[in-house]
Amino acid sequence: MLKDKIRALGQQNKSETIGIRRHLHAHPELSFQEFETVAFVEEKLRSFGIDKIEKKANTGLVALIEGKNPGNKTVALRGDMDALPIIEQNEVSYKSTKPGIMHACGHDVHTASLLGAAKILHEIRDGFEGTVKLIFQPGEELIPGGASLMIKDKALENPKPSGIIGQHVMPLIPVGKVGFRKGMYMASADELYITVKGKGGHGAMPETLIDPVLIASHMIVALQQVISRNASPKIPSVLSFGRVEALGATNIIPNEVKIQGTFRTLNEEWRAKAHQHMVQIAKGIAEGMGGEVDFEVRKGYPFLKNAEELTTRAQDAAVDYLGQENVVDLDIWMAAEDFSYYTQEIDGCFYRLGTRNEAKGIISGVHTPTFDIDEEALEIGAGLMAYIAVNELRYE
Ligand SMILES: [Zn+2]
Ligand SMILES: [Zn+2]
């Protein structure tokens, strides 16, 4: 049976997959600078015997593994490769060798798992029909998102996959388990940059000034009505302001105040409307109080929706591969992921790979200097990806 074969190969390749992950972890590269990483990925693929490789989006690549009747159906597997500007604090043999750069979001794990899956799939290619497309992408962590550039560079064409599968480490889930969610899963995330302009001067003479601090204060309060009154209670939305800058003093009113925040939601139509509401409210308040406002919405990634049928089949495959007790249901997560760009083009399933091990002290969250994984997760990450792909190719 294919499942047993995949599992056996996963076990057999385990130390190699761990070695790959450690190499990547020790040699992290920032978003859109993954030159060594993509060269390493290409070299590994060629060493496995995979040679249908095409460079994409400068530091990304696409590779094909063809089974019998490769024209039948194509399913895509995605791994992201970039690291973060964080100084690693883990004292491990594979600690980052690049000061200030660290694989703190597990993208080393995703790349290593996808390479592990590739090796398995290439070995069993006579046992499935259709084609598996591997997508190694740059720049997940940075707008405009490597996924959008890969799509622009035709990563989803020739052949066009019917669906795409992505996995991401999850330090909240114990190693050995994976998590799935059908439908709405992750949020769109937009950055808000607001500049309130008034007329500064001596704090003792407010009647001669236009106070941008007071205008900004009203604005922050009033903008929450977008969430409490304009948003449908059925659509999750978040509006948070984390930076307010008024550089006056006890007796000095500044000329302007800068505010920065984030807006997140799970519906593209509402997202566009909310942007309009926010700008309108801010303008109304500024004008009503005699000031002016510059309101910039820097659009981030769209929201992420997992396709019902594809996700059901992938989850069933995971139950089959790992057992029901090791497959958990996920809640909505208001973080953003550029995998969502793929899901705007084709069916997608983004699932989570458990990496937590409290007994070993592996509990830190992603994007922290002490993030690490229980490497037992790599065998599952590689094997399950391969199994989900061959399982998916069985369906029309
Ligand atoms: Zn991240
Ligand atoms: Zn990530």
Coordinates of C-alpha atoms and ligand atoms in Angstrom, one line a residue:
M1 CA 0.0 0.0 0.0
L2 CA 1.1 3.5 -0.9
K3 CA 0.5 4.8 2.7
D4 CA 2.9 2.2 4.2
K5 CA 5.5 2.9 1.6
I6 CA 5.3 6.6 2.2
R7 CA 5.6 6.0 6.0
A8 CA 8.6 3.7 5.6
L9 CA 10.3 6.2 3.3
G10 CA 9.6 9.0 5.7
Q11 CA 11.3 7.0 8.5
Q12 CA 14.2 6.1 6.3
N13 CA 14.8 9.7 5.3
K14 CA 14.2 11.1 8.7
S15 CA 17.8 11.9 9.6
E16 CA 18.4 13.5 6.2
T17 CA 15.3 15.7 6.5
I18 CA 16.4 16.8 10.0
G19 CA 19.9 17.5 8.5
I20 CA 18.3 19.7 5.8
R21 CA 16.3 21.6 8.4
R22 CA 19.4 22.2 10.5
H23 CA 21.4 23.4 7.5
L24 CA 18.6 25.8 6.6
H25 CA 18.2 26.9 10.2
A26 CA 21.9 27.7 10.5
H27 CA 21.9 29.7 7.2
P28 CA 18.7 31.9 7.3
E29 CA 18.1 34.6 4.7
L30 CA 15.7 37.5 4.9
S31 CA 12.6 37.9 2.7
F32 CA 13.4 38.2 -1.1
Q33 CA 17.1 37.5 -0.4
E34 CA 16.8 33.7 -0.3
F35 CA 19.6 33.2 -2.9
E36 CA 21.6 30.5 -1.0
T37 CA 18.5 28.8 0.2
V38 CA 16.9 28.4 -3.3
A39 CA 20.3 27.2 -4.7
F40 CA 20.4 24.6 -1.8
V41 CA 16.8 23.6 -2.6
E42 CA 17.6 23.1 -6.3
E43 CA 20.7 21.1 -5.5
K44 CA 18.8 18.8 -3.2
L45 CA 16.0 18.3 -5.7
R46 CA 18.5 17.4 -8.4
S47 CA 20.3 15.0 -6.0
F48 CA 16.9 13.2 -5.6
G49 CA 16.6 12.9 -9.4
I50 CA 14.0 15.7 -9.8
D51 CA 15.1 17.8 -12.8
K52 CA 12.0 19.6 -14.1
I53 CA 12.8 22.8 -12.2
E54 CA 12.0 26.4 -13.1
K55 CA 13.2 29.5 -11.3
K56 CA 10.5 31.9 -10.4
A57 CA 10.2 35.3 -8.9
N58 CA 14.0 35.8 -8.5
T59 CA 14.5 33.6 -5.4
G60 CA 11.7 31.1 -5.8
L61 CA 11.3 27.9 -7.8
V62 CA 8.8 25.5 -9.1
A63 CA 9.5 21.8 -9.7
L64 CA 7.4 18.9 -11.1
I65 CA 7.2 15.3 -10.1
E66 CA 5.4 13.4 -12.8
G67 CA 3.6 10.1 -12.0
K68 CA 1.8 7.9 -14.6
N69 CA -0.3 10.0 -17.0
P70 CA 1.1 13.3 -15.8
G71 CA -1.5 15.2 -17.7
N72 CA -4.3 13.8 -15.6
K73 CA -4.4 16.1 -12.7
T74 CA -1.9 18.4 -10.9
V75 CA -1.8 19.2 -7.2
A76 CA 0.6 21.8 -5.8
L77 CA 2.5 21.7 -2.5
R78 CA 3.9 24.9 -1.1
G79 CA 6.8 25.7 1.2
D80 CA 8.1 29.2 2.1
M81 CA 11.8 29.8 2.6
D82 CA 12.4 33.2 4.3
A83 CA 13.6 34.1 7.8
L84 CA 13.1 37.0 10.1
P85 CA 15.2 39.9 11.4
I86 CA 15.6 38.4 14.9
I87 CA 18.7 37.6 17.0
E88 CA 18.5 33.9 17.9
Q89 CA 18.8 33.1 21.6
N90 CA 18.7 29.3 21.3
E91 CA 22.0 27.6 22.2
V92 CA 21.8 24.7 19.8
S93 CA 24.3 23.1 17.4
Y94 CA 22.3 24.5 14.4
K95 CA 22.0 28.0 15.8
S96 CA 21.8 30.8 13.1
T97 CA 25.3 31.7 11.8
K98 CA 24.0 35.0 10.5
P99 CA 23.8 37.7 13.2
G100 CA 20.4 39.2 13.4
I101 CA 18.6 36.7 11.1
M102 CA 16.7 33.7 12.4
H103 CA 14.3 31.1 11.1
A104 CA 11.8 32.1 13.9
C105 CA 8.6 31.3 11.9
G106 CA 9.5 27.7 11.0
H107 CA 10.0 28.3 7.3
D108 CA 13.1 26.2 7.5
V109 CA 10.8 23.4 8.7
H110 CA 8.4 24.0 5.8
T111 CA 11.2 23.9 3.2
A112 CA 12.8 20.8 4.8
S113 CA 9.4 19.0 5.0
L114 CA 8.6 19.9 1.3
L115 CA 12.0 18.5 0.3
G116 CA 11.4 15.4 2.3
A117 CA 8.0 15.0 0.6
A118 CA 9.6 15.6 -2.8
K119 CA 12.1 12.8 -2.2
I120 CA 9.3 10.4 -1.2
L121 CA 7.1 11.4 -4.1
H122 CA 9.9 11.0 -6.6
E123 CA 10.6 7.5 -5.3
I124 CA 7.0 6.4 -5.6
R125 CA 6.1 8.2 -8.8
D126 CA 5.2 4.9 -10.6
G127 CA 2.5 4.4 -7.9
F128 CA 0.3 7.5 -8.6
E129 CA -1.3 9.2 -11.6
G130 CA -0.9 12.9 -12.3
T131 CA 1.7 15.5 -11.4
V132 CA 2.8 17.0 -8.1
K133 CA 4.0 20.6 -8.4
L134 CA 6.4 21.8 -5.8
I135 CA 6.3 25.5 -5.1
F136 CA 9.2 26.9 -3.0
Q137 CA 8.5 30.6 -2.5
P138 CA 10.3 33.6 -1.2
G139 CA 9.2 36.4 1.0
E140 CA 6.2 35.3 3.0
E141 CA 7.0 37.7 5.8
L142 CA 7.1 40.9 3.8
I143 CA 4.5 42.8 1.8
P144 CA 3.7 42.3 -1.1
G145 CA 4.3 38.6 -0.2
G146 CA 6.3 36.1 -2.3
A147 CA 3.1 34.2 -3.1
S148 CA 1.8 37.1 -5.1
L149 CA 5.0 37.4 -7.0
M150 CA 5.1 33.6 -7.7
I151 CA 1.6 33.9 -9.1
K152 CA 2.6 36.9 -11.3
D153 CA 5.5 34.8 -12.5
K154 CA 3.0 32.0 -13.6
A155 CA 3.8 29.5 -10.8
L156 CA 0.1 28.4 -11.0
E157 CA 0.2 27.8 -14.8
N158 CA 1.5 25.2 -17.1
P159 CA 0.3 22.9 -15.6
K160 CA -2.4 24.6 -13.5
P161 CA -3.0 22.8 -10.2
S162 CA -6.5 21.9 -9.2
G163 CA -5.6 22.7 -5.6
I164 CA -2.7 23.7 -3.4
I165 CA -1.7 22.5 0.0
G166 CA 0.4 24.4 2.5
Q167 CA 1.5 23.6 6.0
H168 CA 2.8 25.8 8.9
V169 CA 4.3 25.0 12.2
M170 CA 2.1 25.5 15.2
P171 CA 3.9 25.7 18.6
L172 CA 0.5 25.5 20.4
I173 CA -0.1 22.0 19.1
P174 CA 1.9 19.1 20.6
V175 CA 4.3 17.3 18.2
G176 CA 2.6 14.3 16.6
K177 CA -0.6 16.2 15.9
V178 CA -1.8 18.4 13.1
G179 CA -4.7 20.8 12.8
F180 CA -7.3 21.6 10.1
R181 CA -10.1 24.1 9.6
K182 CA -12.5 24.2 6.7
G183 CA -13.7 27.6 5.4
M184 CA -12.6 30.9 6.9
Y185 CA -9.3 30.5 8.7
M186 CA -7.0 33.5 8.7
A187 CA -7.5 37.2 8.4
S188 CA -6.6 39.9 5.9
A189 CA -4.2 42.4 7.5
D190 CA -3.9 46.1 6.5
E191 CA -1.6 48.6 8.0
L192 CA -3.1 52.0 8.8
Y193 CA -0.9 55.2 8.8
I194 CA -2.8 58.3 10.0
T195 CA -1.4 61.8 10.2
V196 CA -3.6 64.4 11.9
K197 CA -2.6 67.9 11.1
G198 CA -3.5 71.0 13.2
K199 CA -1.7 74.1 14.3
G200 CA 0.6 73.9 17.3
G201 CA 1.7 76.4 19.8
H202 CA 1.6 77.3 23.5
G203 CA -0.5 75.0 25.6
A204 CA -1.9 78.0 27.5
M205 CA -3.5 79.5 24.4
P206 CA -5.7 76.8 23.0
E207 CA -8.1 79.3 21.5
T208 CA -5.4 80.4 18.9
L209 CA -4.5 76.7 18.0
I210 CA -6.0 73.7 16.3
D211 CA -5.1 70.9 18.6
P212 CA -4.2 67.7 16.7
V213 CA -3.9 65.7 20.0
L214 CA -7.5 66.2 20.8
I215 CA -8.5 65.5 17.2
A216 CA -6.5 62.3 17.2
S217 CA -8.1 61.3 20.5
H218 CA -11.6 61.6 19.2
M219 CA -10.5 59.8 16.0
I220 CA -9.2 56.7 17.9
V221 CA -12.4 56.4 19.9
A222 CA -14.7 57.1 16.9
L223 CA -13.0 54.6 14.6
Q224 CA -14.0 51.7 16.8
Q225 CA -17.6 52.3 15.7
V226 CA -16.5 50.7 12.4
I227 CA -16.1 47.5 14.3
S228 CA -19.1 47.9 16.7
R229 CA -21.6 49.5 14.3
N230 CA -20.6 49.1 10.7
A231 CA -19.2 45.6 10.7
S232 CA -21.6 42.7 10.6
P233 CA -21.5 40.7 13.9
K234 CA -21.1 37.6 11.7
I235 CA -17.8 38.7 10.3
P236 CA -14.8 38.8 12.7
S237 CA -13.0 42.2 12.5
V238 CA -10.2 43.7 14.5
L239 CA -9.1 47.3 14.6
S240 CA -6.0 48.0 16.9
F241 CA -3.8 51.1 17.2
G242 CA -0.4 50.4 18.6
R243 CA 1.4 53.6 18.1
V244 CA 0.4 57.2 18.8
E245 CA 3.0 59.9 18.4
A246 CA 2.4 63.5 19.6
L247 CA 5.8 65.1 20.1
G248 CA 4.7 68.1 22.2
A249 CA 5.2 68.6 25.9
T250 CA 3.2 69.6 29.0
N251 CA 2.9 73.1 27.6
I252 CA 3.5 72.6 23.9
I253 CA 0.8 71.5 21.4
P254 CA 2.5 69.8 18.4
N255 CA 1.6 70.6 14.8
E256 CA 0.7 67.0 14.0
V257 CA 0.0 63.6 15.5
K258 CA 0.8 60.3 13.9
I259 CA -1.2 57.1 14.6
Q260 CA -0.5 53.6 13.4
G261 CA -2.7 50.6 13.5
T262 CA -3.9 47.4 11.9
F263 CA -7.2 46.3 10.5
R264 CA -8.0 42.6 10.1
T265 CA -11.1 40.8 8.9
L266 CA -12.3 37.7 7.0
N267 CA -14.3 39.1 4.1
E268 CA -12.9 40.9 1.1
E269 CA -16.1 42.9 0.3
W270 CA -16.4 44.2 3.9
R271 CA -12.6 44.8 4.0
A272 CA -13.0 47.3 1.1
K273 CA -16.0 49.0 2.7
A274 CA -14.3 49.2 6.1
H275 CA -11.4 51.1 4.5
Q276 CA -13.9 53.7 3.1
H277 CA -15.7 54.0 6.5
M278 CA -12.5 54.6 8.3
V279 CA -11.3 57.3 6.0
Q280 CA -14.7 59.0 6.0
I281 CA -14.9 59.0 9.8
A282 CA -11.4 60.3 10.2
K283 CA -12.0 63.1 7.6
G284 CA -15.3 64.1 9.2
I285 CA -13.7 64.5 12.7
A286 CA -10.6 66.3 11.4
E287 CA -12.6 68.7 9.4
G288 CA -15.3 69.2 12.0
M289 CA -12.5 70.3 14.4
G290 CA -10.7 72.5 12.0
G291 CA -7.8 70.2 11.2
E292 CA -6.8 67.9 8.4
V293 CA -6.0 64.2 8.0
D294 CA -3.9 62.0 5.8
F295 CA -5.2 58.5 6.0
E296 CA -3.1 55.8 4.3
V297 CA -4.3 52.2 4.1
R298 CA -1.4 50.0 3.2
K299 CA -3.0 46.8 2.0
G300 CA -1.6 43.5 3.2
Y301 CA -2.5 39.9 2.4
P302 CA -6.1 38.9 1.7
F303 CA -8.0 36.7 4.1
L304 CA -7.5 32.9 3.9
K305 CA -10.3 30.5 3.1
N306 CA -9.7 26.8 3.1
A307 CA -11.7 25.1 0.3
E308 CA -14.4 22.8 1.8
E309 CA -13.9 19.7 -0.3
L310 CA -10.1 19.9 -0.7
T311 CA -9.7 20.4 3.0
T312 CA -12.1 17.6 3.9
R313 CA -10.1 15.2 1.7
A314 CA -6.8 16.4 3.1
Q315 CA -8.1 16.1 6.7
D316 CA -9.4 12.6 6.0
A317 CA -6.0 11.7 4.6
A318 CA -4.4 13.0 7.8
V319 CA -6.7 10.9 9.9
D320 CA -5.8 7.9 7.8
Y321 CA -2.1 8.6 8.1
L322 CA -1.9 9.7 11.8
G323 CA -5.0 8.4 13.4
Q324 CA -8.1 10.4 14.5
E325 CA -6.6 11.2 17.9
N326 CA -3.8 13.2 16.2
V327 CA -5.9 15.4 14.0
V328 CA -7.4 18.4 15.8
D329 CA -9.9 21.2 14.6
L330 CA -8.5 24.7 14.5
D331 CA -10.2 27.9 15.5
I332 CA -10.1 31.1 13.4
W333 CA -6.7 32.9 13.6
M334 CA -6.5 36.7 13.1
A335 CA -3.0 36.6 11.8
A336 CA -2.3 36.8 8.1
E337 CA -0.5 34.5 5.6
D338 CA 0.4 35.1 2.0
F339 CA -0.7 31.6 1.2
S340 CA -4.1 33.4 0.9
Y341 CA -3.1 34.7 -2.6
Y342 CA -3.0 31.1 -3.9
T343 CA -6.5 30.5 -2.4
Q344 CA -7.8 33.5 -4.4
E345 CA -6.8 31.7 -7.6
I346 CA -7.4 28.0 -6.9
D347 CA -8.7 25.8 -4.1
G348 CA -6.4 25.7 -1.1
C349 CA -5.8 23.9 2.2
F350 CA -3.5 25.4 4.8
Y351 CA -3.0 23.2 7.8
R352 CA -0.9 23.3 10.9
L353 CA 1.9 21.0 12.0
G354 CA 2.3 20.5 15.7
T355 CA 5.8 21.2 17.0
R356 CA 5.4 21.7 20.8
N357 CA 7.0 19.5 23.4
E358 CA 6.7 20.8 26.9
A359 CA 8.8 17.9 28.3
K360 CA 11.7 19.2 26.2
G361 CA 10.9 22.8 27.0
I362 CA 9.9 23.5 23.4
I363 CA 7.1 26.0 24.0
S364 CA 8.1 29.4 22.5
G365 CA 5.9 31.1 20.0
V366 CA 6.8 31.9 16.4
H367 CA 8.5 35.3 15.8
T368 CA 10.4 35.0 19.2
P369 CA 14.2 34.6 19.7
T370 CA 13.7 31.3 21.5
F371 CA 11.4 29.6 18.9
D372 CA 12.3 26.1 18.1
I373 CA 10.6 22.8 17.2
D374 CA 10.6 19.2 18.3
E375 CA 12.3 17.8 15.2
E376 CA 10.1 14.6 15.4
A377 CA 7.6 16.9 13.5
L378 CA 9.7 16.7 10.4
E379 CA 9.0 13.1 9.6
I380 CA 5.3 13.9 9.9
G381 CA 5.7 17.1 7.9
A382 CA 7.3 15.3 5.0
G383 CA 5.3 12.1 5.0
L384 CA 1.9 13.7 5.5
M385 CA 2.5 16.2 2.7
A386 CA 3.4 13.4 0.3
Y387 CA 0.4 11.3 1.4
I388 CA -2.1 14.2 1.1
A389 CA -0.8 14.8 -2.4
V390 CA -1.1 11.3 -3.7
N391 CA -4.5 11.0 -2.0
E392 CA -5.7 14.1 -3.7
L393 CA -4.5 12.9 -7.1
R394 CA -6.9 9.9 -6.7
Y395 CA -10.0 12.2 -7.0
E396 CA -11.4 13.5 -10.3
Ligands
ZN1 ZN 5.9 34.5 10.3
ZN2 ZN 5.3 31.8 8.8

